[in-house]
CSV table of C-alpha atoms in Angstrom, one decimal:
chain,number,residue,atom,x,y,z
O,1,MET,CA,-32.5,-17.4,-6.4
O,2,SER,CA,-29.0,-16.4,-7.6
O,3,ALA,CA,-26.0,-17.4,-5.5
O,4,PRO,CA,-24.7,-14.7,-3.1
O,5,LYS,CA,-21.6,-12.8,-3.8
O,6,ASN,CA,-18.5,-13.7,-1.8
O,7,GLN,CA,-15.6,-11.4,-0.9
O,8,ALA,CA,-12.4,-12.0,1.0
O,9,ALA,CA,-9.5,-10.1,2.4
O,10,TRP,CA,-6.7,-11.5,0.2
O,11,LEU,CA,-3.0,-11.6,1.2
O,12,ARG,CA,-1.1,-11.4,-2.2
O,13,ARG,CA,2.4,-11.5,-0.7
O,14,ALA,CA,4.1,-11.6,2.6
O,15,ASP,CA,4.5,-8.3,4.6
O,16,SER,CA,1.8,-6.5,2.7
O,17,PRO,CA,-1.7,-5.3,3.5
O,18,LEU,CA,-4.7,-7.4,2.8
O,19,GLU,CA,-6.8,-6.5,-0.2
O,20,VAL,CA,-10.5,-6.9,-0.2
O,21,GLY,CA,-11.8,-8.4,-3.5
O,22,ASP,CA,-14.2,-10.9,-5.0
O,23,ALA,CA,-13.8,-14.6,-4.1
O,24,PRO,CA,-15.5,-17.8,-5.3
O,25,LEU,CA,-18.5,-18.9,-3.2
O,26,PRO,CA,-17.2,-21.9,-1.2
O,27,LYS,CA,-18.9,-25.3,-1.6
O,28,ALA,CA,-19.3,-27.6,1.4
O,29,GLY,CA,-17.6,-30.9,0.9
O,30,ALA,CA,-18.1,-34.1,3.0
O,31,GLY,CA,-17.8,-33.4,6.6
O,32,GLU,CA,-17.9,-29.6,6.1
O,33,ILE,CA,-20.2,-26.6,6.4
O,34,VAL,CA,-20.1,-23.2,4.8
O,35,VAL,CA,-20.7,-20.4,7.2
O,36,LYS,CA,-22.0,-16.9,6.3
O,37,ASN,CA,-19.8,-15.0,8.6
O,38,ALA,CA,-21.1,-12.3,11.0
O,39,ALA,CA,-17.9,-11.8,12.9
O,40,VAL,CA,-14.3,-12.9,12.6
O,41,ALA,CA,-11.5,-12.7,15.3
O,42,ILE,CA,-7.8,-11.9,15.1
O,43,ASN,CA,-5.1,-14.2,16.5
O,44,PRO,CA,-1.4,-13.6,16.9
O,45,LEU,CA,-0.8,-16.5,14.4
O,46,ASP,CA,-2.6,-14.4,11.8
O,47,CYS,CA,-0.1,-11.6,12.3
O,48,HIS,CA,2.8,-14.0,11.7
O,49,MET,CA,1.2,-15.3,8.5
O,50,GLN,CA,0.7,-11.8,7.2
O,51,ASP,CA,4.2,-10.6,8.0
O,52,THR,CA,6.3,-13.7,7.0
O,53,GLY,CA,4.0,-15.9,4.8
O,54,VAL,CA,4.6,-18.8,7.3
O,55,PHE,CA,2.2,-21.7,6.6
O,56,VAL,CA,1.0,-20.1,3.4
O,57,GLN,CA,0.8,-22.9,0.8
O,58,GLN,CA,-0.5,-20.9,-2.2
O,59,TRP,CA,-0.7,-17.3,-3.3
O,60,PRO,CA,-2.8,-15.3,-3.0
O,61,THR,CA,-4.4,-16.6,0.1
O,62,VAL,CA,-7.1,-16.0,2.7
O,63,PHE,CA,-6.3,-16.8,6.3
O,64,GLY,CA,-7.8,-16.4,9.7
O,65,CYS,CA,-9.0,-19.0,12.2
O,66,ASP,CA,-12.1,-17.8,14.0
O,67,VAL,CA,-15.6,-17.3,12.6
O,68,ALA,CA,-19.1,-16.9,13.9
O,69,GLY,CA,-22.3,-16.7,11.8
O,70,GLU,CA,-25.0,-18.8,10.2
O,71,VAL,CA,-24.7,-22.1,8.4
O,72,TYR,CA,-25.2,-21.4,4.7
O,73,GLU,CA,-24.7,-24.9,3.3
O,74,VAL,CA,-24.3,-28.3,4.9
O,75,GLY,CA,-22.0,-30.9,3.2
O,76,PRO,CA,-22.6,-34.6,2.8
O,77,SER,CA,-22.3,-36.8,6.0
O,78,VAL,CA,-22.9,-33.8,8.3
O,79,ASP,CA,-25.8,-34.4,10.7
O,80,ARG,CA,-25.1,-32.0,13.5
O,81,PHE,CA,-26.0,-28.8,11.6
O,82,ARG,CA,-28.7,-27.4,9.4
O,83,LYS,CA,-28.9,-24.3,7.2
O,84,GLY,CA,-29.6,-21.3,9.3
O,85,ASP,CA,-28.0,-22.6,12.5
O,86,ARG,CA,-26.0,-20.1,14.6
O,87,VAL,CA,-22.5,-21.5,14.9
O,88,ILE,CA,-18.9,-20.7,15.8
O,89,GLY,CA,-16.1,-22.5,14.0
O,90,HIS,CA,-12.4,-22.9,13.7
O,91,CYS,CA,-11.1,-22.6,10.1
O,92,ILE,CA,-8.1,-24.6,9.0
O,93,ASN,CA,-6.4,-22.7,6.2
O,94,LEU,CA,-3.3,-23.3,8.3
O,95,VAL,CA,-3.4,-26.9,7.3
O,96,THR,CA,-5.2,-27.0,3.9
O,97,GLY,CA,-3.8,-23.8,2.4
O,98,GLY,CA,-7.1,-23.3,0.6
O,99,PRO,CA,-8.4,-19.7,0.4
O,100,SER,CA,-12.0,-21.0,1.0
O,101,ASP,CA,-10.8,-22.3,4.4
O,102,GLY,CA,-9.7,-18.9,5.7
O,103,ALA,CA,-11.8,-16.8,8.1
O,104,TYR,CA,-11.4,-13.4,6.5
O,105,ALA,CA,-14.2,-13.7,4.0
O,106,LEU,CA,-18.0,-13.3,3.9
O,107,TYR,CA,-18.4,-17.1,3.4
O,108,THR,CA,-16.0,-19.7,4.8
O,109,VAL,CA,-15.7,-23.5,4.8
O,110,VAL,CA,-15.4,-24.9,8.3
O,111,PRO,CA,-15.0,-28.6,9.2
O,112,ALA,CA,-18.1,-29.8,11.0
O,113,ASP,CA,-15.9,-31.4,13.7
O,114,LYS,CA,-14.5,-27.9,14.5
O,115,ALA,CA,-17.8,-26.1,14.8
O,116,ALA,CA,-20.5,-25.8,17.5
O,117,ILE,CA,-23.9,-24.3,17.9
O,118,LEU,CA,-23.8,-20.9,19.4
O,119,PRO,CA,-26.6,-20.4,22.0
O,120,ASP,CA,-29.2,-17.7,21.1
O,121,HIS,CA,-28.3,-15.5,24.1
O,122,ILE,CA,-24.7,-15.1,23.0
O,123,SER,CA,-23.9,-12.6,20.2
O,124,PHE,CA,-21.7,-13.6,17.3
O,125,THR,CA,-19.3,-10.9,18.4
O,126,SER,CA,-18.8,-12.5,21.8
O,127,GLY,CA,-18.9,-16.1,20.5
O,128,VAL,CA,-16.2,-15.6,17.9
O,129,VAL,CA,-13.5,-15.4,20.6
O,130,VAL,CA,-14.0,-19.1,21.5
O,131,PRO,CA,-13.3,-21.6,18.7
O,132,PHE,CA,-9.6,-21.3,17.9
O,133,ALA,CA,-8.8,-20.9,21.6
O,134,VAL,CA,-10.7,-24.0,22.5
O,135,GLU,CA,-8.7,-26.1,20.0
O,136,ALA,CA,-5.4,-24.6,21.1
O,137,ALA,CA,-6.3,-25.3,24.8
O,138,ILE,CA,-7.2,-28.9,24.0
O,139,CYS,CA,-4.0,-29.3,22.0
O,140,ALA,CA,-2.0,-28.0,25.0
O,141,LEU,CA,-3.7,-30.2,27.6
O,142,SER,CA,-5.1,-33.4,26.1
O,143,VAL,CA,-2.8,-34.7,23.4
O,144,LYS,CA,-1.4,-38.1,24.6
O,145,GLU,CA,1.4,-38.8,22.2
O,146,PRO,CA,3.9,-36.1,20.9
O,147,SER,CA,4.0,-35.6,17.1
O,148,PRO,CA,6.1,-33.3,14.9
O,149,CYS,CA,5.1,-29.6,15.1
O,150,MET,CA,8.0,-28.2,13.1
O,151,PRO,CA,11.5,-29.4,12.3
O,152,GLY,CA,13.1,-30.4,15.5
O,153,VAL,CA,10.1,-29.5,17.7
O,154,SER,CA,7.3,-31.8,18.9
O,155,THR,CA,3.9,-31.1,20.3
O,156,PRO,CA,3.4,-31.3,24.0
O,157,ALA,CA,1.7,-34.4,25.3
O,158,LEU,CA,0.2,-33.8,28.7
O,159,GLY,CA,-2.5,-36.4,28.2
O,160,LEU,CA,-4.9,-34.7,30.6
O,161,LEU,CA,-8.6,-35.5,30.8
O,162,TYR,CA,-11.2,-33.6,28.7
O,163,PRO,CA,-13.4,-31.0,30.4
O,164,THR,CA,-16.6,-32.2,32.0
O,165,LEU,CA,-20.1,-30.5,32.2
O,166,GLN,CA,-20.3,-31.5,35.8
O,167,THR,CA,-19.9,-28.4,38.1
O,168,PRO,CA,-17.9,-28.3,40.1
O,169,ALA,CA,-15.7,-30.7,38.2
O,170,PRO,CA,-14.4,-33.7,40.2
O,171,SER,CA,-10.8,-33.0,41.3
O,172,ALA,CA,-8.2,-34.5,39.0
O,173,GLY,CA,-5.6,-34.3,41.7
O,174,LYS,CA,-3.3,-32.3,39.4
O,175,THR,CA,-1.9,-28.8,39.3
O,176,LEU,CA,-1.1,-26.8,36.2
O,177,VAL,CA,0.6,-23.4,35.9
O,178,VAL,CA,-0.7,-21.1,33.1
O,179,TYR,CA,1.6,-18.3,32.2
O,180,GLY,CA,-0.2,-15.5,30.4
O,181,ALA,CA,-3.5,-16.6,31.8
O,182,SER,CA,-5.4,-13.5,30.7
O,183,SER,CA,-4.5,-13.9,27.0
O,184,SER,CA,-7.0,-15.5,24.6
O,185,VAL,CA,-5.4,-19.0,24.6
O,186,GLY,CA,-4.2,-18.6,28.2
O,187,SER,CA,-7.7,-17.8,29.5
O,188,MET,CA,-9.3,-20.5,27.5
O,189,THR,CA,-6.7,-23.1,28.7
O,190,THR,CA,-7.5,-22.0,32.2
O,191,GLN,CA,-11.2,-22.5,31.6
O,192,ILE,CA,-10.8,-25.9,30.0
O,193,ALA,CA,-8.3,-27.1,32.6
O,194,ALA,CA,-10.5,-26.0,35.5
O,195,ALA,CA,-13.5,-27.8,33.8
O,196,ALA,CA,-11.3,-30.9,33.8
O,197,GLY,CA,-10.9,-30.7,37.6
O,198,ILE,CA,-7.3,-29.4,37.4
O,199,ASN,CA,-6.0,-26.9,40.0
O,200,VAL,CA,-4.8,-23.9,37.9
O,201,ILE,CA,-2.3,-21.4,39.1
O,202,GLY,CA,-2.3,-18.4,36.8
O,203,ILE,CA,0.4,-15.8,36.1
O,204,ALA,CA,-0.9,-12.5,34.6
O,205,GLY,CA,-0.8,-8.7,35.1
O,206,ALA,CA,-2.3,-7.6,38.4
O,207,HIS,CA,-5.1,-5.7,36.6
O,208,ASN,CA,-6.2,-8.9,35.0
O,209,HIS,CA,-6.4,-11.1,38.1
O,210,ASP,CA,-10.2,-10.9,38.3
O,211,LEU,CA,-10.6,-12.1,34.7
O,212,VAL,CA,-8.3,-15.1,35.4
O,213,LYS,CA,-10.2,-16.0,38.5
O,214,ARG,CA,-13.4,-15.9,36.5
O,215,CYS,CA,-11.8,-18.4,34.2
O,216,GLY,CA,-11.4,-20.8,37.1
O,217,ALA,CA,-7.9,-20.3,38.4
O,218,ALA,CA,-7.5,-21.1,42.0
O,219,GLN,CA,-4.7,-18.6,42.5
O,220,VAL,CA,-3.2,-15.8,40.3
O,221,PHE,CA,0.2,-14.1,40.7
O,222,ASP,CA,1.5,-10.9,39.1
O,223,HIS,CA,4.1,-11.4,36.5
O,224,LYS,CA,5.8,-8.1,37.5
O,225,ASP,CA,6.2,-9.2,41.1
O,226,PRO,CA,9.9,-10.1,41.7
O,227,SER,CA,8.8,-13.0,43.9
O,228,VAL,CA,6.5,-14.5,41.3
O,229,VAL,CA,8.6,-17.6,40.7
O,230,GLN,CA,8.8,-18.4,44.5
O,231,ASN,CA,5.1,-17.5,44.9
O,232,VAL,CA,4.1,-20.0,42.2
O,233,ILE,CA,6.4,-22.7,43.7
O,234,ASN,CA,4.9,-22.2,47.1
O,235,ALA,CA,1.3,-22.4,45.8
O,236,ALA,CA,2.0,-25.6,43.8
O,237,MET,CA,3.7,-27.2,46.8
O,238,ALA,CA,0.8,-26.2,49.1
O,239,SER,CA,-1.8,-27.7,46.7
O,240,GLN,CA,-0.9,-31.2,47.7
O,241,SER,CA,-1.6,-32.4,44.2
O,242,GLU,CA,0.5,-33.7,41.4
O,243,PHE,CA,2.3,-30.9,39.6
O,244,VAL,CA,1.9,-31.5,35.8
O,245,GLY,CA,3.8,-28.6,34.4
O,246,ILE,CA,3.4,-25.2,32.8
O,247,PHE,CA,1.5,-23.9,29.8
O,248,ASP,CA,3.2,-20.8,28.6
O,249,ALA,CA,0.8,-18.6,26.4
O,250,ILE,CA,3.5,-15.9,26.1
O,251,SER,CA,6.6,-18.0,25.3
O,252,THR,CA,9.5,-15.5,25.4
O,253,PRO,CA,13.1,-15.9,26.7
O,254,GLU,CA,12.0,-14.1,29.9
O,255,THR,CA,9.1,-16.4,30.6
O,256,TYR,CA,11.1,-19.5,29.7
O,257,ALA,CA,13.7,-18.6,32.3
O,258,ARG,CA,11.0,-18.3,34.9
O,259,ASN,CA,9.3,-21.5,33.8
O,260,LEU,CA,12.5,-23.5,34.1
O,261,ALA,CA,13.2,-22.1,37.5
O,262,ILE,CA,9.7,-23.2,38.6
O,263,LEU,CA,10.1,-26.6,37.0
O,264,GLU,CA,13.5,-27.1,38.7
O,265,LYS,CA,12.1,-26.6,42.1
O,266,LEU,CA,9.0,-28.7,41.5
O,267,GLY,CA,10.8,-31.8,40.2
O,268,GLY,CA,10.3,-31.2,36.5
O,269,GLY,CA,7.3,-31.7,34.3
O,270,HIS,CA,5.8,-30.5,31.0
O,271,LEU,CA,6.5,-27.1,29.4
O,272,ALA,CA,3.9,-26.5,26.7
O,273,CYS,CA,4.6,-23.4,24.6
O,274,VAL,CA,3.0,-21.3,21.8
O,275,HIS,CA,6.3,-20.7,20.2
O,276,PRO,CA,9.4,-22.9,19.8
O,277,PRO,CA,10.4,-24.0,23.3
O,278,PRO,CA,13.9,-23.4,24.8
O,279,ALA,CA,16.4,-25.9,23.4
O,280,ASP,CA,19.5,-25.4,25.4
O,281,ASP,CA,20.3,-26.9,28.8
O,282,ILE,CA,16.9,-28.5,29.3
O,283,PRO,CA,16.9,-30.9,32.3
O,284,SER,CA,16.0,-34.5,31.4
O,285,ASN,CA,13.0,-34.3,33.7
O,286,VAL,CA,11.4,-31.5,31.6
O,287,LYS,CA,9.5,-32.3,28.5
O,288,THR,CA,9.1,-29.3,26.2
O,289,GLY,CA,6.7,-28.9,23.2
O,290,MET,CA,5.0,-26.4,21.0
O,291,ILE,CA,1.3,-26.6,20.4
O,292,PHE,CA,-0.1,-27.0,16.9
O,293,ALA,CA,-3.7,-26.0,17.2
O,294,VAL,CA,-5.2,-28.3,14.6
O,295,ASN,CA,-5.8,-31.8,15.9
O,296,ASP,CA,-8.7,-34.2,15.9
O,297,VAL,CA,-8.2,-34.6,19.7
O,298,ALA,CA,-10.5,-31.5,19.9
O,299,THR,CA,-13.5,-33.2,18.1
O,300,PRO,CA,-15.2,-34.5,21.2
O,301,VAL,CA,-15.0,-31.1,22.9
O,302,TYR,CA,-16.6,-29.3,20.0
O,303,ARG,CA,-19.3,-32.0,19.8
O,304,ASP,CA,-20.1,-32.6,23.4
O,305,PHE,CA,-18.9,-29.8,25.6
O,306,VAL,CA,-18.8,-26.3,23.9
O,307,THR,CA,-22.5,-25.7,23.3
O,308,PRO,CA,-23.9,-26.9,26.6
O,309,ALA,CA,-21.1,-25.3,28.5
O,310,LEU,CA,-21.8,-22.0,26.7
O,311,GLN,CA,-25.5,-22.4,27.4
O,312,SER,CA,-25.0,-22.9,31.1
O,313,GLY,CA,-22.3,-20.2,31.5
O,314,GLN,CA,-19.7,-22.7,32.5
O,315,LEU,CA,-17.7,-21.8,29.4
O,316,LYS,CA,-17.4,-18.0,29.1
O,317,CYS,CA,-16.6,-15.9,26.0
O,318,LEU,CA,-13.3,-14.6,27.5
O,319,PRO,CA,-11.4,-12.5,27.1
O,320,PRO,CA,-14.1,-10.1,26.0
O,321,PRO,CA,-14.1,-8.9,22.4
O,322,THR,CA,-13.0,-5.4,21.2
O,323,VAL,CA,-14.8,-4.6,17.9
O,324,VAL,CA,-12.4,-2.8,15.6
O,325,GLY,CA,-14.9,-2.1,12.8
O,326,LYS,CA,-17.5,-3.6,10.5
O,327,GLY,CA,-16.5,-4.9,7.1
O,328,LEU,CA,-13.5,-6.8,5.7
O,329,GLU,CA,-11.6,-3.6,5.1
O,330,HIS,CA,-11.1,-3.4,8.9
O,331,VAL,CA,-9.2,-6.6,9.2
O,332,ASN,CA,-6.0,-4.8,8.3
O,333,ASP,CA,-6.6,-2.4,11.2
O,334,ALA,CA,-7.3,-5.2,13.6
O,335,LEU,CA,-4.1,-7.0,12.6
O,336,GLN,CA,-2.0,-3.9,13.2
O,337,MET,CA,-3.6,-3.5,16.6
O,338,CYS,CA,-2.9,-7.1,17.4
O,339,LYS,CA,0.8,-6.6,16.5
O,340,ALA,CA,0.9,-3.5,18.7
O,341,GLY,CA,-0.3,-5.6,21.6
O,342,VAL,CA,-3.5,-6.0,23.5
O,343,SER,CA,-4.3,-7.1,27.0
O,344,ALA,CA,-7.2,-9.2,28.2
O,345,THR,CA,-9.2,-8.8,25.1
O,346,LYS,CA,-9.6,-10.3,21.6
O,347,LEU,CA,-9.9,-8.2,18.5
O,348,VAL,CA,-13.0,-8.8,16.4
O,349,VAL,CA,-14.3,-7.5,13.1
O,350,GLU,CA,-18.0,-7.6,12.4
O,351,LEU,CA,-19.3,-8.3,9.0
């Protein structure tokens, strides 16, 4: 049988549309699988890579982080997967720079430690919203020692426990605020934190409060409410648990100002961000950091938690997907929609 033909959506230079064209069929190395993609998802990081070329190590390139599909090939030393398995996976072109490691292709290399079996009752379209968000959430919550993220900026190191399959999770005696709790990474961080027994206070638009509560938040406050800062402070103080800090999935000057006001009243804590954190006039009792969503700290979660939690419904494919189209030619449209802004959904292209 002849090898299948691979195609990819290539970025040939920064600030240009992707071009669909032929691509070499990837080969699974040690500790890797090759996935025949059925769906890929768009993340804001992808928009930055297209617009500025940030993190691109070679041109042309293929980027993208989230895939769902069937295992086409299993590399040496991989024992968790077999050809034909339904999987979700987090691609790491961000780190390797290799085009075969980008999601926007028909076939993609995925590290086996960043993949999980997708239960049969969950569609590829739904499942593809999960993998990158899982790793980002774990990098926000469970890293124990800070490390460089970019010049002058370290990763956050909250050192929180991993999620447990026990429901309800035993209380960790800690409270975390998640700002932007209805976003892809915000909602997943809410789910993972709640599954670790952490009391989560969410901040999101009023129309998304039900979604955030489905993710496990104990309370949710409207970011448009002029009293949101005081409401969050009151809720954290009433929780009678240790205040850990804030994960900010929005990370703008406006949200930073609110975060710092909350942290000031609650005695300091961690401020974990998705963009470079504020640098001026930061109190000594506030520890800032920017997540870098590729870290081996996530390995046990992919291996031991994701599949059974999806199977039981403890881990939900939220926010729900919006399908932009079918075929790699629709990735450009999806990226443009992401740049325009979406709320409480994740954009997906089916293949």
